[in-house]
mmCIF file of C-alpha atoms in Angstrom:
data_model
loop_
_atom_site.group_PDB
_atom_site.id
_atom_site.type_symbol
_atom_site.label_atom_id
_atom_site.label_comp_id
_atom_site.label_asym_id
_atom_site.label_seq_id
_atom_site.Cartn_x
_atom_site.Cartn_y
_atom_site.Cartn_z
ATOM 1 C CA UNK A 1 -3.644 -159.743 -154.708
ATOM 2 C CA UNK A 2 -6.221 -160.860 -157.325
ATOM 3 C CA UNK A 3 -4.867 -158.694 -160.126
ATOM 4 C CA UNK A 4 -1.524 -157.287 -161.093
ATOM 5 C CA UNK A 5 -2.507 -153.487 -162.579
ATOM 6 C CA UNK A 6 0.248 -152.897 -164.879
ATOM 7 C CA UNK A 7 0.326 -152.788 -169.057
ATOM 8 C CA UNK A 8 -0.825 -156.894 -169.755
ATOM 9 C CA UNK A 9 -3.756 -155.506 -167.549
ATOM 10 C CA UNK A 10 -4.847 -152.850 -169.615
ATOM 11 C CA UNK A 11 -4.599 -154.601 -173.058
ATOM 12 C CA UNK A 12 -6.412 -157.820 -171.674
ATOM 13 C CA UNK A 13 -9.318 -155.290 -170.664
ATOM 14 C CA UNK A 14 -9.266 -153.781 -173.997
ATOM 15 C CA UNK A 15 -9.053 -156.955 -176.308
ATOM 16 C CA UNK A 16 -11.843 -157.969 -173.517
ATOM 17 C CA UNK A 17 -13.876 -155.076 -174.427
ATOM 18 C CA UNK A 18 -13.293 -155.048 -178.223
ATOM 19 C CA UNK A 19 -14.180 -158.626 -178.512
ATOM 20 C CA UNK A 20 -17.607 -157.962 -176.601
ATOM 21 C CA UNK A 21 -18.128 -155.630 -179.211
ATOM 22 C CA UNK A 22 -17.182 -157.542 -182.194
ATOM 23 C CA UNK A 23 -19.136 -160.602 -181.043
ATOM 24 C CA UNK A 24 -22.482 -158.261 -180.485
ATOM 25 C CA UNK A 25 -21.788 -156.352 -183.806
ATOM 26 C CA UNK A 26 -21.172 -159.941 -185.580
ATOM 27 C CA UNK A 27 -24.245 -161.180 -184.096
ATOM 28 C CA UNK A 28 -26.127 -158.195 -184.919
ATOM 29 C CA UNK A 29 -27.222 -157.284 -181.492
ATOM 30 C CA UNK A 30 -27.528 -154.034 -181.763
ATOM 31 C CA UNK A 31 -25.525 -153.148 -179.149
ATOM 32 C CA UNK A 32 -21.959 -153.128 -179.760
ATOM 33 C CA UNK A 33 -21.399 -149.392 -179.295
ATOM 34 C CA UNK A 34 -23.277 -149.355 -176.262
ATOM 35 C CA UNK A 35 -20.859 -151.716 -175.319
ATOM 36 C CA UNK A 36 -17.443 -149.569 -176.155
ATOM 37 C CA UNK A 37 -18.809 -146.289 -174.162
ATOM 38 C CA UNK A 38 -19.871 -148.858 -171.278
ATOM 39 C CA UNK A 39 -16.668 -149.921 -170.622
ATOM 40 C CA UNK A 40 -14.853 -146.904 -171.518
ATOM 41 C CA UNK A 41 -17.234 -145.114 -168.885
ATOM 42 C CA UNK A 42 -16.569 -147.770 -166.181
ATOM 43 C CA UNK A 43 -12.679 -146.953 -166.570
ATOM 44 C CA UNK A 44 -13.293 -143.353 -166.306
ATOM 45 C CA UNK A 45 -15.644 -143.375 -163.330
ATOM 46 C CA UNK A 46 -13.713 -146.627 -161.629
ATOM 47 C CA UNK A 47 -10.890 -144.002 -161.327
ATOM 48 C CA UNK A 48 -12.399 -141.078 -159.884
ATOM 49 C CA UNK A 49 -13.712 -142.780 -158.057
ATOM 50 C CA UNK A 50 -10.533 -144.059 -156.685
ATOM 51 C CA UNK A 51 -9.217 -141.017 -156.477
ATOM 52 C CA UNK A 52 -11.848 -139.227 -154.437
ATOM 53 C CA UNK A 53 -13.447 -142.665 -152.335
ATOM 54 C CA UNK A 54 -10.071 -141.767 -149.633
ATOM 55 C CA UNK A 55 -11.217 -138.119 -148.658
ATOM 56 C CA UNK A 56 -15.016 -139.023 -149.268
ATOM 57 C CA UNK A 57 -15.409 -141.139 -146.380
ATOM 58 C CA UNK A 58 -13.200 -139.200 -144.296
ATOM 59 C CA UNK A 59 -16.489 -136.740 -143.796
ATOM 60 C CA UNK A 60 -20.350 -137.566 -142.997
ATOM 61 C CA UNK A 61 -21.779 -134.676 -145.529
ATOM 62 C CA UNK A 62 -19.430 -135.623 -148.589
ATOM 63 C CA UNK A 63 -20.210 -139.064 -147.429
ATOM 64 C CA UNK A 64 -24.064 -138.602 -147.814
ATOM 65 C CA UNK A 65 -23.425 -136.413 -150.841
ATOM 66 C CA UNK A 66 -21.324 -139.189 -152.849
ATOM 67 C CA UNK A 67 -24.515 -141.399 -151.941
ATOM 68 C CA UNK A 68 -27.028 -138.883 -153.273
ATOM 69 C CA UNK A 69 -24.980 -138.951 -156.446
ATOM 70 C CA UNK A 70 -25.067 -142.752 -156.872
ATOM 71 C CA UNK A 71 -28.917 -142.396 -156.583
ATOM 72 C CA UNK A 72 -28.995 -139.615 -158.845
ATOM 73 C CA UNK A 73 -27.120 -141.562 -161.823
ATOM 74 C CA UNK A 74 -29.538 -144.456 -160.664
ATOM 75 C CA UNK A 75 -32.168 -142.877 -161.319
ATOM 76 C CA UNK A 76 -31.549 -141.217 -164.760
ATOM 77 C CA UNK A 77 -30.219 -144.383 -166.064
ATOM 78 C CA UNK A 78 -33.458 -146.674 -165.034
ATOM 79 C CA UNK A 79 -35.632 -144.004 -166.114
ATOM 80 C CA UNK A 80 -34.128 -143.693 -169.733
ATOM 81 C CA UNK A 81 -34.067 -147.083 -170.292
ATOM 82 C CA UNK A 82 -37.761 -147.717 -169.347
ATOM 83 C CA UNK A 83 -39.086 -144.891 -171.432
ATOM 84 C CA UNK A 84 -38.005 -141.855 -173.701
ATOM 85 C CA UNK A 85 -40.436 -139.108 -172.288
ATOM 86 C CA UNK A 86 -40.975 -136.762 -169.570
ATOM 87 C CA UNK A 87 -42.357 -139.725 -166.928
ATOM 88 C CA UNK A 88 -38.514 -141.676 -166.765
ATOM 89 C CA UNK A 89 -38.305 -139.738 -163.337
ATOM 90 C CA UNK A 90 -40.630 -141.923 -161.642
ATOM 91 C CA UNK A 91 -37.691 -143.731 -161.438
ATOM 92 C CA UNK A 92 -36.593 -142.262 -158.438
ATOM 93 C CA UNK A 93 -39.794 -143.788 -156.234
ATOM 94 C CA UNK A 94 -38.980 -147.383 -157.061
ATOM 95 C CA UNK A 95 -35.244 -147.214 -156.417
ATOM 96 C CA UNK A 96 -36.351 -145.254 -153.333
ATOM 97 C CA UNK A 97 -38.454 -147.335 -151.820
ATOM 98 C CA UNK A 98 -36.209 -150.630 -152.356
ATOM 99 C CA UNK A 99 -33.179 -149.115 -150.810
ATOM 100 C CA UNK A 100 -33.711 -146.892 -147.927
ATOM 101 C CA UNK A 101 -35.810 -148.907 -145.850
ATOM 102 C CA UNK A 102 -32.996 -151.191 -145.997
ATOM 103 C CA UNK A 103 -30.345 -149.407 -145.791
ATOM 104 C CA UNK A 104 -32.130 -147.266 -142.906
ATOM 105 C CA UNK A 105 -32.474 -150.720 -141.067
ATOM 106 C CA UNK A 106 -29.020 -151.466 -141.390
ATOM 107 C CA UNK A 107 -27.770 -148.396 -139.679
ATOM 108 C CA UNK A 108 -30.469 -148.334 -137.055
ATOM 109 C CA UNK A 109 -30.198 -151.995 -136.065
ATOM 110 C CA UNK A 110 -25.920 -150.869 -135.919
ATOM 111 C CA UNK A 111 -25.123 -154.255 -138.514
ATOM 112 C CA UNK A 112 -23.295 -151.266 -140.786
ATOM 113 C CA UNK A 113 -21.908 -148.389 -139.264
ATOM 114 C CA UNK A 114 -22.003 -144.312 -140.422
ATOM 115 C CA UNK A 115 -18.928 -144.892 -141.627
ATOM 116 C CA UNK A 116 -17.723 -144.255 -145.890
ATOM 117 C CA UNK A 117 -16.199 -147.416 -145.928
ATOM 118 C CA UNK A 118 -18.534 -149.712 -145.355
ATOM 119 C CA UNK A 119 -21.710 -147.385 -146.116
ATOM 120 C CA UNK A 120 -20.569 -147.019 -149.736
ATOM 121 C CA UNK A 121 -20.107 -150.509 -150.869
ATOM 122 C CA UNK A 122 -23.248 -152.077 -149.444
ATOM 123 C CA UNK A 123 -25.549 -149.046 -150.384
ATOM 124 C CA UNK A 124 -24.188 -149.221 -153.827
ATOM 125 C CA UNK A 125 -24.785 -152.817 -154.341
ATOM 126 C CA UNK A 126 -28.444 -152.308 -153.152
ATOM 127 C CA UNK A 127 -29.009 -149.559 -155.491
ATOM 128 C CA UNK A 128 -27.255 -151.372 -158.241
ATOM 129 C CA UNK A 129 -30.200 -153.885 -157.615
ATOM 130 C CA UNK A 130 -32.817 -151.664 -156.898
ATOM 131 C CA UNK A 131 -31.556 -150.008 -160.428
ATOM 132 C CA UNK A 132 -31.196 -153.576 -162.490
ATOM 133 C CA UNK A 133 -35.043 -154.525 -160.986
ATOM 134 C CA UNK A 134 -36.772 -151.549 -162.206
ATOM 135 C CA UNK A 135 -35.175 -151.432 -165.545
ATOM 136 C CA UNK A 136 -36.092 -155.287 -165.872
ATOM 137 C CA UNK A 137 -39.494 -154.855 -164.311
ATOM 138 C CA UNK A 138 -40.664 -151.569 -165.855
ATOM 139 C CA UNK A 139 -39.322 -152.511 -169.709
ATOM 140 C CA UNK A 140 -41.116 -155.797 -169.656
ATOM 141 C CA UNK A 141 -44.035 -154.850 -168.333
ATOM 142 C CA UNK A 142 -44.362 -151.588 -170.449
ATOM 143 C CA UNK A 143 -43.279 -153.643 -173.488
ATOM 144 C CA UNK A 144 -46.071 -156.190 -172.780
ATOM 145 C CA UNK A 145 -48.568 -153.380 -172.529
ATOM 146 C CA UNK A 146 -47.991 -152.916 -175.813
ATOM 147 C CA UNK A 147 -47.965 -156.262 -177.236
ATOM 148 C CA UNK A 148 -51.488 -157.411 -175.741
ATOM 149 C CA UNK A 149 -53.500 -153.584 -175.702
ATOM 150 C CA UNK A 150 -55.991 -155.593 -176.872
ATOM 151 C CA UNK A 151 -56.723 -157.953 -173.257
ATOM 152 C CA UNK A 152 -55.987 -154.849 -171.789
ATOM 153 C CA UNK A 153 -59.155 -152.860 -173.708
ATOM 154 C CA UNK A 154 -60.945 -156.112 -173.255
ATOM 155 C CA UNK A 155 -60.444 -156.323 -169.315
ATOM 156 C CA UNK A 156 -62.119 -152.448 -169.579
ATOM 157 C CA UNK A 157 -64.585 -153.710 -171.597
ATOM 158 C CA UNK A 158 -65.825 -156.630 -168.981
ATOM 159 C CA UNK A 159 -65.709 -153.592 -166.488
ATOM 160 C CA UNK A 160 -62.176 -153.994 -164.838
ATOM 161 C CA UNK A 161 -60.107 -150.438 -163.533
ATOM 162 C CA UNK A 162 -57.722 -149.192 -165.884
ATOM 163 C CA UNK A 163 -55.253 -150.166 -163.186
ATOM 164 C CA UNK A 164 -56.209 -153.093 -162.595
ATOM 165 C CA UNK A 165 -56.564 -154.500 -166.530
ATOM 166 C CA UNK A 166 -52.511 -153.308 -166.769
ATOM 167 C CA UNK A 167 -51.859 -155.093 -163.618
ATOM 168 C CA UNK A 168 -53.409 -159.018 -164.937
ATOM 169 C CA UNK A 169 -51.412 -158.013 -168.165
ATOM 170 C CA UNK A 170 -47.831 -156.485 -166.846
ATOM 171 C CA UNK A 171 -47.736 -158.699 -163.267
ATOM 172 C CA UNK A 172 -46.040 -161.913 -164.902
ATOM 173 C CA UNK A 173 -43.826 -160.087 -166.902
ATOM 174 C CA UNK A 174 -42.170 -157.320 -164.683
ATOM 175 C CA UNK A 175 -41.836 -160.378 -162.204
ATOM 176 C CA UNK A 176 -39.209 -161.581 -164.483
ATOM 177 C CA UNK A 177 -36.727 -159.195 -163.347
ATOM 178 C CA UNK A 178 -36.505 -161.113 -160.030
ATOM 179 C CA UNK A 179 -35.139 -164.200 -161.723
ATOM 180 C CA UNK A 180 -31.512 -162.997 -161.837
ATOM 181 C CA UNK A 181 -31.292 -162.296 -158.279
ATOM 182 C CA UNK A 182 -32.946 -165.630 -157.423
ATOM 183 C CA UNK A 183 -30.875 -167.443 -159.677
ATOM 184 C CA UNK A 184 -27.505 -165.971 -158.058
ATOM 185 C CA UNK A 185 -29.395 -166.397 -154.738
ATOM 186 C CA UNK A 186 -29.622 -170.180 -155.303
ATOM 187 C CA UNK A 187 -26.734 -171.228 -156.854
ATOM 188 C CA UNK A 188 -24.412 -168.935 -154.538
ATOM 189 C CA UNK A 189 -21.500 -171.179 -153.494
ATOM 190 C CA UNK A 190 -22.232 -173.881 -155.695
ATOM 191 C CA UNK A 191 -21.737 -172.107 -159.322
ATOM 192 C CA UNK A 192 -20.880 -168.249 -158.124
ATOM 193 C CA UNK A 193 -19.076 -167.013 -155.826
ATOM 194 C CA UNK A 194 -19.873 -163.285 -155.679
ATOM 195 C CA UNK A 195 -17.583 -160.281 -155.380
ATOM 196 C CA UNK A 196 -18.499 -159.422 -151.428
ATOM 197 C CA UNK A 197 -17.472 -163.279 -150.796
ATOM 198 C CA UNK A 198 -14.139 -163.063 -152.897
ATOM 199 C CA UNK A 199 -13.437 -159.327 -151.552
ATOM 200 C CA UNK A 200 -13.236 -160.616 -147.680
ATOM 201 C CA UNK A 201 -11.223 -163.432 -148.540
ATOM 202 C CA UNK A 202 -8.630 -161.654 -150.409
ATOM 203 C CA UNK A 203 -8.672 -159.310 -147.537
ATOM 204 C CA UNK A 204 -7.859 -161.756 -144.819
ATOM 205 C CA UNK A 205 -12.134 -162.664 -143.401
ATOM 206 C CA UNK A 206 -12.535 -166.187 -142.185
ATOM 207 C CA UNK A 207 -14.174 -167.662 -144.678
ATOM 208 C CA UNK A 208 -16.846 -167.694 -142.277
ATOM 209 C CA UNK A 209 -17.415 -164.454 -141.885
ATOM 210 C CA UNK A 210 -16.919 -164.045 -145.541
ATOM 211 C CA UNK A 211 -19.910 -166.479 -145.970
ATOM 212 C CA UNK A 212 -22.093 -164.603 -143.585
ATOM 213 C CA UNK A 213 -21.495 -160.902 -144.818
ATOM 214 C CA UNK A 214 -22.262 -162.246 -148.637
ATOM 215 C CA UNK A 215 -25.551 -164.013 -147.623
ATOM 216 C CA UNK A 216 -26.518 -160.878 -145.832
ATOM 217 C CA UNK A 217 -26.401 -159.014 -149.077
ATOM 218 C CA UNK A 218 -28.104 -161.519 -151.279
ATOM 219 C CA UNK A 219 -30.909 -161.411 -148.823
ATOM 220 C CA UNK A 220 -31.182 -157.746 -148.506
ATOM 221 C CA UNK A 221 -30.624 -157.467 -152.327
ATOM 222 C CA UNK A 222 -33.979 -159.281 -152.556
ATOM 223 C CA UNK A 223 -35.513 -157.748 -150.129
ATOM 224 C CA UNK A 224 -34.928 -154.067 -152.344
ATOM 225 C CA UNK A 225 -35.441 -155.691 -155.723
ATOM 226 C CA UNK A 226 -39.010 -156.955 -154.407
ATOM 227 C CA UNK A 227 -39.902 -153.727 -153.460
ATOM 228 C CA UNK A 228 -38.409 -152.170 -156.454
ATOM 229 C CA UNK A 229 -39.896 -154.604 -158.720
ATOM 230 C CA UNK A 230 -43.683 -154.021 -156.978
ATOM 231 C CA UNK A 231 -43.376 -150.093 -157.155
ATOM 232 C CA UNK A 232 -42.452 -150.074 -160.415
ATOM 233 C CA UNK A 233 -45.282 -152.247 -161.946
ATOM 234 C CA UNK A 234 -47.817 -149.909 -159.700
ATOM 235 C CA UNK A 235 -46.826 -147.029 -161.325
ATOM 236 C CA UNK A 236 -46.933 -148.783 -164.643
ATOM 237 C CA UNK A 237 -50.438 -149.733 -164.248
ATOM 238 C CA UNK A 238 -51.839 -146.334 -162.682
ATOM 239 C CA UNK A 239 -49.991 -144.849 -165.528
ATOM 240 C CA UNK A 240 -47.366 -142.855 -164.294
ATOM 241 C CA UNK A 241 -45.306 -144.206 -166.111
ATOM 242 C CA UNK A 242 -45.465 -144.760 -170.078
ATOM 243 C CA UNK A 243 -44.450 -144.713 -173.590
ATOM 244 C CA UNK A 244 -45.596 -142.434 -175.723
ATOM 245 C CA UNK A 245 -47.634 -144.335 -178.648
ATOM 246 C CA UNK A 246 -45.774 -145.368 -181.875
#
């Protein structure tokens, strides 16, 4: 077992916690409240979830249903953290697109089976990427938009699309949010060894097979984050998705 859950558990976690908020409210960050209801949140939804996971994949429609509601949350969070107005929705096309190919592919091709216990895991690590790569992609890229309007009005001038001046503007920046994944891509094995890697070990995988399963999900994580990433940046330069002007 990799942790003992017991009282020493609970008040490491919480001196954890309160120092990540003292540090970022030292600092000035901005952020150290954010911070508290994070990891208060996690706690909370860590056990339900643990609580309902056992009877969840025990049935194919609760099953799909827990998996809608993953996307759901996905969806709301990306969108509110890219923008504050009625177009954070959009959301749900980039996330989209990045994961269900993918996951589709997976069940068609038989490499993970209809079953809760292995559908869950996987699909919610490739919409926690999908998720992290449009929140990246679409904040820098809106954010940029805003810093250089001016090359943007001056691509228009010279006769460029609208679309197409936002694209030479937001393309270098939304790429960005790839970097994490190719970074923990890379350096997998050699400075990280990830949580699907750790999890087989612990419960009793070669370290083979362990090897094989994580690669598999760096790959397809990717895979969805390069779609994700590309969606969201389209939308950004048709438009569709915005901030509303300072």
């Amino acid at each position: 077992m990799l942790l003992t859950v017991n009282v020493t558990f609970g008040v490491v976690l919480a001196v954890l916690l309160v120092v990540a908020a003292t540090v970022a409210a030292v600092a000035h960050l901005g952020r150290a409240r954010e911070i508290v209801v994070a990891g208060v949140r996690a706690a909370v939804q860590l056990a339900a979830v643990s609580l309902v996971i056992g009877w969840v994949v025990r049935s194919v429609p609760l099953l799909l249903g827990f998996l809608l509601l993953m996307y759901a949350v996905a969806v709301w969070t990306a969108g509110r953290r890219i923008t504050g107005n009625r177009t954070w929705w959009w959301a749900w096309l980039p996330i989209a697109a990045g994961v269900v190919p993918v996951v589709a592919a997976l069940l068609l091709t038989g490499l993970v089976p209809l079953k809760g216990i292995a559908l869950i895991p996987v699909t919610g690590i490739l919409i926690g990427g999908g998720l992290t790569a449009t929140v990246l992609a679409g904040r820098r890229a809106l954010d940029e938009l805003g810093l250089r309007r001016g090359e943007v009005e001056a691509g228009m001038a010279l006769g460029l699309l609208d679309r197409d001046a936002r694209l030479e503007v937001a393309r270098s920046p939304a790429s960005d949010a790839l970097v994490p994944g190719l970074d923990q891509t890379r350096t997998v094995g050699v400075v990280t060894l990830p949580g699907a890697f750790v999890g087989m070990l612990l419960g009793g995988a070669s370290p083979v097979l362990a090897g094989a399963v994580q690669l598999f999900v760096l790959v397809a994580l990717m895979a969805v984050q390069a779609v994700s990433v590309s969606v969201v940046l389209e939308l950004v330069a048709r438009g569709r998705l915005y901030r509303d002007p300072a």
